[in-house]
Amino acid sequence: MEPADAPRFRGLASRGPKRGAGLDVAFAVLNRIAMPTRRTFLHRTAAAAGGLALAAPLAAAPRFPRIFHASGSEKVRMGFIGVGMRGRSHVELAARRTDVEIVAINDIEPRALADTQKALRDAGRPEAEVYDRSPFDYQRMLERRDLDAVIVSTPWEWHVPQAVAAMRAGKAVGLEVSGAADVSECWQLVDAQEETGAPLMFLENVCYRRDVIAVLNMVRQGLFGETVHFECGYQHDLRGVKFNDGVGPYARGAEFGPKGYSEARWRTLHSQFRNGDLYPTHGVGPVMTMIDANRGNRLTRITSMATKSRGLHNYVVDVGGAAHPNASVRFALGDIVTSMIQTSGGETIVMTHDTNLPRPYSLGFRVQGTKGLWMDLNKSLHLEGTSPAHRWEEAQPYLDRYDHPLWRRYGADASGAGHGGMDFFVLHAFVEALKRKEPMPLDVYDAAVMMALTPLSEASVARGGEPMDIPDFTRGRWISRPPIFALTDEY
Amino acid sequence: MEPADAPRFRGLASRGPKRGAGLDVAFAVLNRIAMPTRRTFLHRTAAAAGGLALAAPLAAAPRFPRIFHASGSEKVRMGFIGVGMRGRSHVELAARRTDVEIVAINDIEPRALADTQKALRDAGRPEAEVYDRSPFDYQRMLERRDLDAVIVSTPWEWHVPQAVAAMRAGKAVGLEVSGAADVSECWQLVDAQEETGAPLMFLENVCYRRDVIAVLNMVRQGLFGETVHFECGYQHDLRGVKFNDGVGPYARGAEFGPKGYSEARWRTLHSQFRNGDLYPTHGVGPVMTMIDANRGNRLTRITSMATKSRGLHNYVVDVGGAAHPNASVRFALGDIVTSMIQTSGGETIVMTHDTNLPRPYSLGFRVQGTKGLWMDLNKSLHLEGTSPAHRWEEAQPYLDRYDHPLWRRYGADASGAGHGGMDFFVLHAFVEALKRKEPMPLDVYDAAVMMALTPLSEASVARGGEPMDIPDFTRGRWISRPPIFALTDEY
């Protein structure tokens, strides 16, 4: 199925970064994916099935047209595309669940595969079958009939082709977060989902962060009044992630691309060649749950501006010296990229991308309505009629009182899971919705909107801040789709 | 000099606000100002003097072309155009200075004039001569030969015509802050200053706020590295200012326009008819000092988005009931207006206008460079190599250590002055620069840029977030003008 001469994935950035080849190689590899037979077959099948999603009337399609759950068993048989640091964390969480079987893993890094098998053994699980023959071996894995679902945790540029391939193979997809390379990728996801009916869950874990989902609870109970304005972002000093010594993931060094390790090998290339909000989902995802985006509301417009780019170059010089080859690399990514987003509901969202400079981690949330606001930076809120006039109040007592039912029920299970427990909930939701044949709480339309913000912000930055329209990926169905995210304590 | 039939200023909003007449009346009044003789004379004088400012070569005009200080005495003889609550506060501060004589006051409100005379008597000062015959009586006051300078503290729409008239009458001008109605007003200010040489100081007091100017000190000493990104704004729940009972300035009520008192009488009309950042200066002014705006750097572009408008209507209903006549007023101003500004130096500035909703006061400063950042919301900073990695530090020890020399020297004098002492410094700078015949530290170009942000943000909002070019009011001289703001402990 895959071209015999396909370069191995680790060769992604095998040419010098200065020559701009890294992503080109990656995309060239992707463009050579050859699966016309399967794609044609499934297209035909979908057409024969009546194209349910496409033909559904505007007001009558609040749920997925059909739920794709091949096995029918109580257990979800799961495969993992990508078992690097992020994918392995999902494997470990899945291994804690009695309702999941870990059938297959796919990667091309022997170290990643070995570490994952060890993690399975440590969890008392059988080793999974390995698919490691090439960067395209996930396609062979997807041919397995005993596989219900896959989790995609690969470098960003692989997310869409792998998710699309999985849906077309009839698998449910848990898709790790990223920004798209191009808006057309988002449409590919939407089209594949609508044509196949395969569930897709976007694994935006911050939507389940304990304070964030408590604030969602407060929003829904009307404490902030009508929603008006939001701030959010991804403000995380990633210099130690974008560069390392090529051996350890967080070891100090000035290497990236072919000489880097883990994310430094591929993620940094996006900073070298792209200027926009490269990582919008952790900020905007939670906001979307609070304004019922794609469910009575939608994001309509974005405009972005970027600062000059200094941080990554300075870091290379600081760590590697002025004579280090990477000191002559020009990084396209502005150190701070700010975006403003409008919604059809009249809200605005200000989103900040800040990953190249020294700073404490902060997603910078602000949730503001007609009756008050919450901000996470000062861990405070103000609610009219409750808080002292013109004064902040400590947020924690409110966060405790409005602790989301999910955390009340599953807080103990989440304990020890990655990222303060929220990783538990995002996998939990995927598995539970799948078992119940219910729609995914963060679905393909949410994924498409969030992922589209990256190329749209790039376009806006390149045009000096011109606003860009955000496509309506629901094709009008946002008007009547009801909110479903985290309505109960189930998932 | 003034038309005999000019309506009195208090009639500004004499028609119902729903008919949109308030500002129209004000502007119609302004358009009928008749002072052709003086204007023509001064134009001719300026031309005869060689048009120094206009003819000066690009690199040789860092200072005002000539300093206009008629009296030559040690004391500055000062008049006040507008002695409402803001103007009276300046009078009281001026009365504490031994180098200022308070010669004349102009207003049309008997209560304001009486309160001001009482304040002068209480300060052991002689009463000032009163100019109160009409909204244009400031013109008669400006004819006095014994007047060196005026402070303009009137409703926003009067700022530019009064400042221009004062400059053309050969007076130095201390101009209170506001946004312009139109960019052409900013050019009027610049043209008048360049043609007359009369000094103009923009009284942006937050530039002297103790923490803000300490941070400026830190910026200049390189603690934050190269400047990259800023946040600022005017976030102040003004509902109790925009509405009152028509008797007291902060008394609870749902009245504004002709039935309102003090700022509710005129300021609220801007919220009724305009949608943009109505009050940019307190936020952007300090940022401009930190990036040397108009002095080696400049603001080049702005884009703005506004939320829906809910807060003012809700407030009227809450306070006055749903049957109150003002409950049917439609307010144009979005509750939150966010702007992004680009600079020629590659920085971005995010500016928030938030005056219609319940919230604690905050100008929301963030000052970020390649080596760290300060934020005032959490009173914290992070400096690479000094702060613990990825952690905030309390800002106060740094603010103390880098306390600006001006505060070290004059902190005791500033004690008791308005707005935490910063009002002392802005008047002090105006008077001291005038006495020394030195350029104003916040000059007409700074005023023009800040004031222009309001109509430019309105235009951007109206165009769905399209970026608007910010004029170069220095006509190229920003390239070579050196920074002068608060370089020493003098002013």
XYZ file of N, CA and C in Angstrom, chain A residues 224-323:
300
model
N -22.015 34.626 35.688
C -21.367 35.739 34.986
C -22.357 36.502 34.103
N -23.629 36.143 34.138
C -24.598 36.775 33.252
C -24.414 36.290 31.824
N -24.701 37.155 30.887
C -24.521 36.836 29.475
C -23.030 36.938 29.145
N -22.494 35.965 28.415
C -21.059 36.014 28.100
C -20.761 37.149 27.122
N -19.635 37.826 27.347
C -19.285 39.006 26.559
C -17.873 38.922 25.973
N -16.914 38.541 26.809
C -15.521 38.677 26.383
C -14.652 37.606 27.033
N -13.668 37.157 26.269
C -12.766 36.116 26.755
C -11.327 36.456 26.392
N -10.449 36.011 27.247
C -9.035 35.999 26.894
C -8.497 34.603 27.175
N -7.529 34.205 26.379
C -6.975 32.871 26.537
C -5.691 32.828 25.736
N -5.023 31.707 25.793
C -3.813 31.624 24.996
C -2.962 30.440 25.360
N -1.827 30.416 24.745
C -0.828 29.420 25.089
C 0.440 30.197 25.356
N 0.730 30.369 26.635
C 1.861 31.169 27.073
C 2.766 30.245 27.871
N 3.718 29.712 27.210
C 4.531 28.637 27.764
C 5.920 28.774 27.162
N 6.884 28.996 28.001
C 8.276 29.097 27.553
C 8.716 27.726 27.063
N 8.682 27.533 25.745
C 8.996 26.227 25.147
C 10.428 26.155 24.624
N 11.252 27.119 24.985
C 12.607 27.114 24.422
C 13.342 25.825 24.754
N 13.091 25.314 25.966
C 13.726 24.065 26.364
C 13.090 22.840 25.727
N 11.966 23.028 25.043
C 11.334 21.946 24.287
C 11.731 22.044 22.815
N 11.782 23.282 22.333
C 12.110 23.489 20.925
C 13.585 23.191 20.621
N 14.381 23.240 21.667
C 15.814 22.925 21.505
C 16.237 21.958 22.597
N 17.103 21.030 22.253
C 17.726 20.189 23.270
C 19.067 19.686 22.734
N 19.625 18.711 23.431
C 20.963 18.249 23.042
C 20.912 17.062 22.094
N 19.700 16.709 21.680
C 19.569 15.600 20.745
C 19.496 14.250 21.425
N 19.609 14.238 22.734
C 19.590 12.966 23.468
C 18.364 12.895 24.386
N 18.196 13.904 25.217
C 17.064 13.919 26.135
C 16.068 14.981 25.729
N 14.796 14.776 26.061
C 13.772 15.713 25.610
C 13.888 17.096 26.254
N 14.305 17.166 27.475
C 14.365 18.473 28.137
C 15.789 18.850 28.516
N 16.765 18.178 27.895
C 18.163 18.459 28.213
C 18.603 19.710 27.474
N 19.323 20.544 28.160
C 19.750 21.823 27.629
C 20.618 21.638 26.396
N 20.282 22.344 25.342
C 21.050 22.260 24.120
C 20.475 23.197 23.083
N 21.178 23.375 21.984
C 20.754 24.324 20.956
C 20.379 23.612 19.662
N 20.107 22.303 19.763
C 19.815 21.533 18.553
C 18.311 21.443 18.290
N 17.980 21.373 17.027
C 16.601 21.072 16.635
C 16.648 20.453 15.244
N 15.477 20.055 14.747
C 15.459 19.402 13.438
C 16.153 18.056 13.540
N 16.889 17.655 12.517
C 17.469 16.305 12.499
C 18.353 16.008 13.704
N 18.977 17.048 14.272
C 19.862 16.816 15.411
C 19.146 16.920 16.750
N 17.863 17.250 16.725
C 17.108 17.381 17.970
C 16.468 16.072 18.377
N 15.938 16.054 19.590
C 15.249 14.863 20.059
C 13.802 15.210 20.356
N 12.907 14.238 20.148
C 11.493 14.402 20.476
C 10.916 15.632 19.757
N 10.188 16.475 20.470
C 9.521 17.583 19.784
C 10.489 18.527 19.085
N 11.702 18.640 19.612
C 12.677 19.525 18.960
C 12.937 19.079 17.529
N 12.664 17.821 17.260
C 12.966 17.298 15.928
C 11.998 17.844 14.869
N 10.736 18.047 15.292
C 9.763 18.466 14.275
C 9.014 19.750 14.649
N 8.728 19.921 15.938
C 7.880 21.056 16.313
C 8.562 22.390 16.018
N 9.857 22.434 16.228
C 10.617 23.674 16.063
C 10.596 24.155 14.615
N 10.462 23.207 13.690
C 10.414 23.595 12.279
C 9.222 24.504 12.000
N 8.131 24.285 12.726
C 6.970 25.168 12.551
C 7.326 26.590 12.982
N 8.140 26.720 14.036
C 8.568 28.055 14.474
C 9.534 28.671 13.468
N 10.234 27.813 12.762
C 11.182 28.349 11.791
C 10.489 28.887 10.542
N 9.410 28.233 10.173
C 8.834 28.568 8.870
C 7.467 29.236 8.916
N 6.838 29.293 10.083
C 5.454 29.797 10.127
C 5.344 30.930 11.135
N 4.495 31.899 10.836
C 4.272 33.027 11.731
C 2.771 33.202 11.950
N 2.297 32.693 13.068
C 0.876 32.764 13.384
C 0.672 32.069 14.716
N -0.569 31.923 15.134
C -0.829 31.200 16.382
C -0.728 29.713 16.086
N 0.408 29.117 16.439
C 0.679 27.730 16.071
C -0.045 26.735 16.967
N -0.586 27.215 18.091
C -1.095 26.248 19.065
C -2.307 26.847 19.780
N -3.392 26.995 19.071
C -4.526 27.742 19.622
C -5.452 26.937 20.525
N -5.380 25.616 20.522
C -6.495 24.842 21.060
C -6.629 24.903 22.578
N -5.513 24.927 23.310
C -5.631 24.920 24.776
C -6.311 26.192 25.280
N -6.142 27.278 24.561
C -6.808 28.507 24.966
C -8.244 28.559 24.484
N -8.423 28.367 23.190
C -9.747 28.618 22.611
C -10.720 27.475 22.872
N -10.199 26.267 23.079
C -11.093 25.123 23.311
C -12.045 25.353 24.477
N -11.499 25.654 25.658
C -12.386 25.902 26.800
C -13.360 27.055 26.549
N -12.884 28.100 25.892
C -13.792 29.229 25.594
C -14.936 28.746 24.718
N -14.627 27.894 23.767
C -15.677 27.387 22.878
C -16.744 26.615 23.648
N -16.325 25.887 24.684
C -17.355 25.185 25.473
C -18.239 26.189 26.225
N -17.658 27.320 26.600
C -18.414 28.299 27.399
C -19.387 29.125 26.568
N -19.109 29.263 25.286
C -20.010 30.058 24.440
C -20.839 29.162 23.531
N -20.782 27.851 23.737
C -21.538 26.919 22.900
C -21.186 27.080 21.423
N -19.905 27.145 21.143
C -19.471 27.272 19.751
C -19.911 26.054 18.952
N -20.324 26.277 17.749
C -20.868 25.256 16.831
C -22.201 24.700 17.323
N -22.722 25.296 18.362
C -23.979 24.843 18.957
C -24.782 26.061 19.405
N -25.242 26.835 18.438
C -25.982 28.054 18.733
C -25.135 29.306 18.622
N -23.876 29.132 18.442
C -22.938 30.237 18.355
C -21.811 29.755 17.458
N -21.040 30.680 16.916
C -19.860 30.213 16.198
C -18.819 31.315 16.059
N -17.590 30.889 15.827
C -16.495 31.835 15.612
C -16.550 32.296 14.167
N -16.543 33.613 13.961
C -16.782 34.126 12.611
C -15.561 34.772 11.964
N -14.701 35.384 12.759
C -13.646 36.188 12.174
C -12.426 36.187 13.070
N -11.270 36.268 12.483
C -10.033 36.361 13.284
C -9.091 37.356 12.635
N -8.417 38.126 13.464
C -7.333 38.980 12.987
C -6.145 38.813 13.937
N -4.945 38.782 13.393
C -3.746 38.482 14.187
C -2.612 39.441 13.865
N -1.831 39.727 14.879
C -0.588 40.488 14.692
C 0.530 39.777 15.439
N 1.721 39.823 14.872
C 2.883 39.169 15.482
C 3.966 40.200 15.772
N 4.695 39.968 16.846
C 5.848 40.810 17.126
C 7.043 40.337 16.302
N 8.111 41.065 16.438
C 9.389 40.612 15.918
C 9.762 39.265 16.562
N 10.714 38.593 15.957
C 11.161 37.287 16.442
C 12.563 37.429 17.027
N 12.677 37.247 18.310
C 13.975 37.398 18.965
C 14.325 36.185 19.838
N 13.321 35.619 20.492
C 13.566 34.674 21.568
C 14.327 33.425 21.161
N 13.976 32.831 20.039
C 14.614 31.557 19.679
C 16.058 31.779 19.271
N 16.289 32.805 18.493
C 17.678 33.124 18.123
C 18.512 33.405 19.373
N 17.981 34.232 20.253
C 18.733 34.557 21.471
C 19.057 33.295 22.272
N 18.091 32.386 22.309
C 18.294 31.158 23.085
C 19.421 30.317 22.485
N 19.423 30.187 21.182
C 20.492 29.419 20.524
C 21.850 30.027 20.849
N 21.921 31.344 20.782
C 23.204 32.014 21.064
C 23.585 31.835 22.533
N 22.594 31.977 23.416
C 22.884 31.824 24.845
C 23.387 30.420 25.162
N 22.738 29.422 24.573
C 23.035 28.038 24.944
C 24.163 27.456 24.093
N 24.141 27.789 22.805
C 25.095 27.154 21.899
C 26.244 28.055 21.483
N 26.137 29.349 21.803
C 27.184 30.284 21.390
C 26.889 30.877 20.023
N 27.487 32.028 19.778
C 27.208 32.764 18.538
C 27.712 32.013 17.308
N 28.629 31.078 17.527
C 29.195 30.348 16.387
C 28.409 29.074 16.073
